[in-house]
């Protein structure tokens, strides 16, 4: 979705709604993707409707240039553009089957965290500790040349910290409340077993190879 532009459309799930059961129920998947994510898409389109000068600007550019947008667009794009980017990243980053990091990503994880298990523990702890609504992330700090675990609040994206996302963990209550109620740690622990590490490895490889256009 990052290269898409107005009018934005909800990207389809690439697995059936039932595919991550029992970690994520079909009901949660259906509401989260079909209602919550759809609402971010609709709200972003509504905000941009009266600003044709931004109708050819891709999502990634919109959220990387928040400060240069007209005042009236800054908050709606922060909330809904961020919501679109983050949810697109999250849903595409999940896998029905177990996967492991590979190649350059696995080597970087071992270099920066000591082991895959240590990194997962750090990502879990950070995600669980987000106060209120937000996100846990594994990101690449291209400037320092290291991976980092960070969090963002609301629908802020790692781009605001000049970091490139590799893995996203949605810890808004809408991501888990129907299945886990207040037990966010149980949700995070379970959903981390469904991260698509092969997809994440591809994202990382493109970043270090310079094979993708980077927004800053
Ligand atoms: Mn969500």
Short mmCIF file of C-alpha atoms and ligand atoms in Angstrom, two decimals:
data_model
loop_
_atom_site.label_atom_id
_atom_site.label_comp_id
_atom_site.label_asym_id
_atom_site.label_seq_id
_atom_site.Cartn_x
_atom_site.Cartn_y
_atom_site.Cartn_z
CA UNK A 1 0.00 0.00 0.00
CA UNK A 2 2.96 2.34 0.56
CA UNK A 3 3.23 3.24 -3.12
CA UNK A 4 -0.53 3.62 -3.55
CA UNK A 5 -2.17 7.03 -3.74
CA UNK A 6 -5.62 8.60 -3.51
CA UNK A 7 -8.21 7.13 -3.64
CA UNK A 8 -6.75 4.49 -1.33
CA UNK A 9 -8.26 1.01 -1.20
CA UNK A 10 -8.22 -1.64 1.51
CA UNK A 11 -5.57 -4.23 0.57
CA UNK A 12 -7.03 -7.74 0.79
CA UNK A 13 -5.80 -10.16 3.44
CA UNK A 14 -3.48 -12.60 1.73
CA UNK A 15 -4.66 -15.47 3.96
CA UNK A 16 -8.19 -16.55 4.99
CA UNK A 17 -9.67 -14.87 8.09
CA UNK A 18 -9.44 -18.20 9.91
CA UNK A 19 -5.77 -18.79 9.06
CA UNK A 20 -4.29 -17.56 12.34
CA UNK A 21 -6.76 -19.27 14.64
CA UNK A 22 -6.61 -19.77 17.58
CA UNK A 23 -3.98 -17.00 18.01
CA UNK A 24 -6.25 -14.52 16.23
CA UNK A 25 -9.88 -15.56 15.79
CA UNK A 26 -11.71 -15.07 12.51
CA UNK A 27 -13.95 -12.61 14.33
CA UNK A 28 -11.02 -10.46 15.44
CA UNK A 29 -9.38 -10.72 12.01
CA UNK A 30 -12.64 -9.76 10.33
CA UNK A 31 -13.28 -6.72 12.53
CA UNK A 32 -9.67 -5.61 12.65
CA UNK A 33 -9.05 -5.83 8.91
CA UNK A 34 -12.53 -5.30 7.51
CA UNK A 35 -13.78 -2.58 9.90
CA UNK A 36 -10.89 -0.89 11.70
CA UNK A 37 -8.40 -0.88 8.81
CA UNK A 38 -11.20 0.05 6.38
CA UNK A 39 -12.05 3.04 8.58
CA UNK A 40 -8.48 4.36 8.36
CA UNK A 41 -8.64 4.02 4.57
CA UNK A 42 -11.99 5.80 4.35
CA UNK A 43 -10.93 8.57 6.74
CA UNK A 44 -7.69 9.19 4.86
CA UNK A 45 -9.60 9.45 1.58
CA UNK A 46 -12.11 11.84 3.19
CA UNK A 47 -9.29 14.05 4.50
CA UNK A 48 -7.57 14.20 1.10
CA UNK A 49 -10.72 14.60 -0.99
CA UNK A 50 -10.59 18.40 -0.98
CA UNK A 51 -6.80 18.51 -1.58
CA UNK A 52 -6.29 17.42 -5.20
CA UNK A 53 -2.66 18.59 -5.04
CA UNK A 54 -1.99 15.48 -2.92
CA UNK A 55 -3.96 12.98 -4.99
CA UNK A 56 -0.80 11.71 -6.72
CA UNK A 57 1.31 11.61 -3.55
CA UNK A 58 1.96 8.08 -2.33
CA UNK A 59 1.15 7.01 1.22
CA UNK A 60 4.79 6.72 2.23
CA UNK A 61 5.54 10.26 1.07
CA UNK A 62 2.46 11.62 2.85
CA UNK A 63 3.47 10.17 6.21
CA UNK A 64 7.13 11.15 5.79
CA UNK A 65 6.25 14.78 5.09
CA UNK A 66 3.74 15.41 7.86
CA UNK A 67 5.30 18.72 8.87
CA UNK A 68 5.16 20.13 5.35
CA UNK A 69 1.49 19.26 4.78
CA UNK A 70 -1.16 21.98 5.12
CA UNK A 71 -2.14 22.44 8.79
CA UNK A 72 -5.60 20.97 8.20
CA UNK A 73 -4.13 17.73 6.82
CA UNK A 74 -1.41 17.09 9.39
CA UNK A 75 -3.50 15.46 12.12
CA UNK A 76 -5.82 13.44 9.82
CA UNK A 77 -2.85 12.13 7.82
CA UNK A 78 -0.89 11.35 11.00
CA UNK A 79 -3.82 9.35 12.38
CA UNK A 80 -5.26 7.77 9.24
CA UNK A 81 -2.27 7.69 6.90
CA UNK A 82 -0.30 6.19 9.77
CA UNK A 83 -3.19 3.81 10.46
CA UNK A 84 -3.16 2.66 6.83
CA UNK A 85 0.61 2.22 6.68
CA UNK A 86 0.87 0.43 10.03
CA UNK A 87 -2.04 -1.95 9.40
CA UNK A 88 -0.86 -2.78 5.90
CA UNK A 89 2.54 -3.59 7.38
CA UNK A 90 1.07 -5.62 10.25
CA UNK A 91 -1.32 -7.80 8.25
CA UNK A 92 1.22 -8.49 5.49
CA UNK A 93 3.77 -9.30 8.16
CA UNK A 94 1.76 -12.19 9.63
CA UNK A 95 2.06 -15.79 8.52
CA UNK A 96 -0.23 -18.77 9.10
CA UNK A 97 2.82 -21.06 9.34
CA UNK A 98 5.95 -20.82 11.49
CA UNK A 99 8.92 -19.11 9.84
CA UNK A 100 12.45 -18.10 10.83
CA UNK A 101 14.62 -15.13 9.90
CA UNK A 102 17.13 -15.89 7.18
CA UNK A 103 20.36 -14.64 5.66
CA UNK A 104 21.34 -11.04 6.31
CA UNK A 105 18.48 -10.43 8.78
CA UNK A 106 19.39 -13.45 10.90
CA UNK A 107 23.05 -12.36 10.94
CA UNK A 108 22.12 -8.80 11.92
CA UNK A 109 19.79 -10.04 14.69
CA UNK A 110 22.60 -12.22 16.09
CA UNK A 111 25.06 -9.31 15.88
CA UNK A 112 22.76 -6.72 17.49
CA UNK A 113 20.86 -8.84 20.04
CA UNK A 114 23.00 -11.92 20.56
CA UNK A 115 20.27 -14.30 19.41
CA UNK A 116 16.86 -14.51 17.77
CA UNK A 117 15.35 -15.50 21.12
CA UNK A 118 16.80 -12.45 22.89
CA UNK A 119 15.46 -10.13 20.21
CA UNK A 120 12.01 -11.71 20.47
CA UNK A 121 12.04 -11.23 24.24
CA UNK A 122 12.97 -7.58 23.80
CA UNK A 123 10.25 -7.06 21.18
CA UNK A 124 7.72 -8.77 23.42
CA UNK A 125 8.66 -6.71 26.50
CA UNK A 126 8.55 -3.43 24.58
CA UNK A 127 5.20 -4.25 22.95
CA UNK A 128 3.61 -5.30 26.24
CA UNK A 129 4.87 -2.12 27.93
CA UNK A 130 3.27 0.34 25.47
CA UNK A 131 1.00 2.57 27.54
CA UNK A 132 -2.44 2.78 25.96
CA UNK A 133 -2.69 2.30 22.20
CA UNK A 134 0.34 1.89 20.01
CA UNK A 135 2.79 -0.41 18.30
CA UNK A 136 5.89 -2.47 18.95
CA UNK A 137 8.44 -2.61 16.13
CA UNK A 138 11.64 -4.21 15.03
CA UNK A 139 13.27 -1.52 12.89
CA UNK A 140 16.48 -0.90 11.01
CA UNK A 141 18.43 2.22 11.86
CA UNK A 142 20.17 2.79 8.55
CA UNK A 143 22.23 5.65 9.93
CA UNK A 144 23.76 3.55 12.72
CA UNK A 145 23.61 0.31 10.76
CA UNK A 146 21.81 -1.59 13.53
CA UNK A 147 18.45 -3.15 14.24
CA UNK A 148 16.44 -1.62 17.09
CA UNK A 149 13.29 -2.48 19.01
CA UNK A 150 11.14 0.63 19.41
CA UNK A 151 7.53 1.56 20.11
CA UNK A 152 5.22 4.20 18.66
CA UNK A 153 2.07 5.62 20.16
CA UNK A 154 -1.35 5.83 18.51
CA UNK A 155 -0.77 5.47 14.75
CA UNK A 156 2.65 7.11 14.63
CA UNK A 157 5.06 5.28 12.34
CA UNK A 158 8.77 4.46 12.75
CA UNK A 159 9.48 6.85 9.88
CA UNK A 160 9.00 9.71 12.34
CA UNK A 161 12.05 8.35 14.19
CA UNK A 162 13.89 7.97 10.87
CA UNK A 163 13.73 4.19 11.26
CA UNK A 164 12.72 1.57 8.71
CA UNK A 165 10.13 -0.96 9.92
CA UNK A 166 10.92 -4.66 9.65
CA UNK A 167 8.24 -6.19 11.92
CA UNK A 168 5.08 -4.62 13.41
CA UNK A 169 3.09 -5.68 16.49
CA UNK A 170 -0.28 -3.93 16.86
CA UNK A 171 -1.05 -3.57 20.57
CA UNK A 172 -4.24 -1.53 20.26
CA UNK A 173 -6.98 -3.31 22.21
CA UNK A 174 -8.95 -3.81 18.97
CA UNK A 175 -6.18 -6.23 17.88
CA UNK A 176 -6.77 -8.65 20.74
CA UNK A 177 -9.63 -7.72 23.08
CA UNK A 178 -12.21 -10.20 21.73
CA UNK A 179 -9.73 -13.07 22.09
CA UNK A 180 -7.61 -12.06 25.09
CA UNK A 181 -9.53 -9.28 26.91
CA UNK A 182 -6.92 -7.55 29.11
CA UNK A 183 -4.22 -10.21 28.62
CA UNK A 184 -2.00 -8.27 26.26
CA UNK A 185 1.13 -10.33 27.14
CA UNK A 186 -0.64 -13.54 26.05
CA UNK A 187 -1.62 -11.94 22.74
CA UNK A 188 1.87 -10.59 22.06
CA UNK A 189 3.51 -13.89 22.90
CA UNK A 190 1.11 -15.74 20.59
CA UNK A 191 1.23 -13.29 17.70
CA UNK A 192 5.03 -13.26 17.70
CA UNK A 193 4.82 -16.93 16.69
CA UNK A 194 2.98 -15.78 13.55
CA UNK A 195 5.44 -13.16 12.34
CA UNK A 196 6.37 -13.82 8.71
CA UNK A 197 10.15 -13.82 9.19
CA UNK A 198 10.72 -14.79 5.57
CA UNK A 199 8.88 -11.66 4.47
CA UNK A 200 10.79 -9.62 7.09
CA UNK A 201 14.07 -11.07 5.81
CA UNK A 202 13.17 -9.85 2.32
CA UNK A 203 12.38 -6.35 3.60
CA UNK A 204 15.73 -6.21 5.37
CA UNK A 205 17.64 -7.53 2.37
CA UNK A 206 16.14 -4.83 0.16
CA UNK A 207 17.03 -2.15 2.71
CA UNK A 208 20.69 -3.11 3.02
CA UNK A 209 21.04 -3.77 -0.70
CA UNK A 210 19.63 -0.32 -1.43
CA UNK A 211 17.19 -2.00 -3.79
CA UNK A 212 14.23 0.08 -2.64
CA UNK A 213 13.49 3.77 -2.84
CA UNK A 214 13.76 5.06 0.68
CA UNK A 215 11.67 8.01 1.80
CA UNK A 216 14.38 9.92 3.70
MN1 LIG B 1 -5.10 -2.15 14.66
#
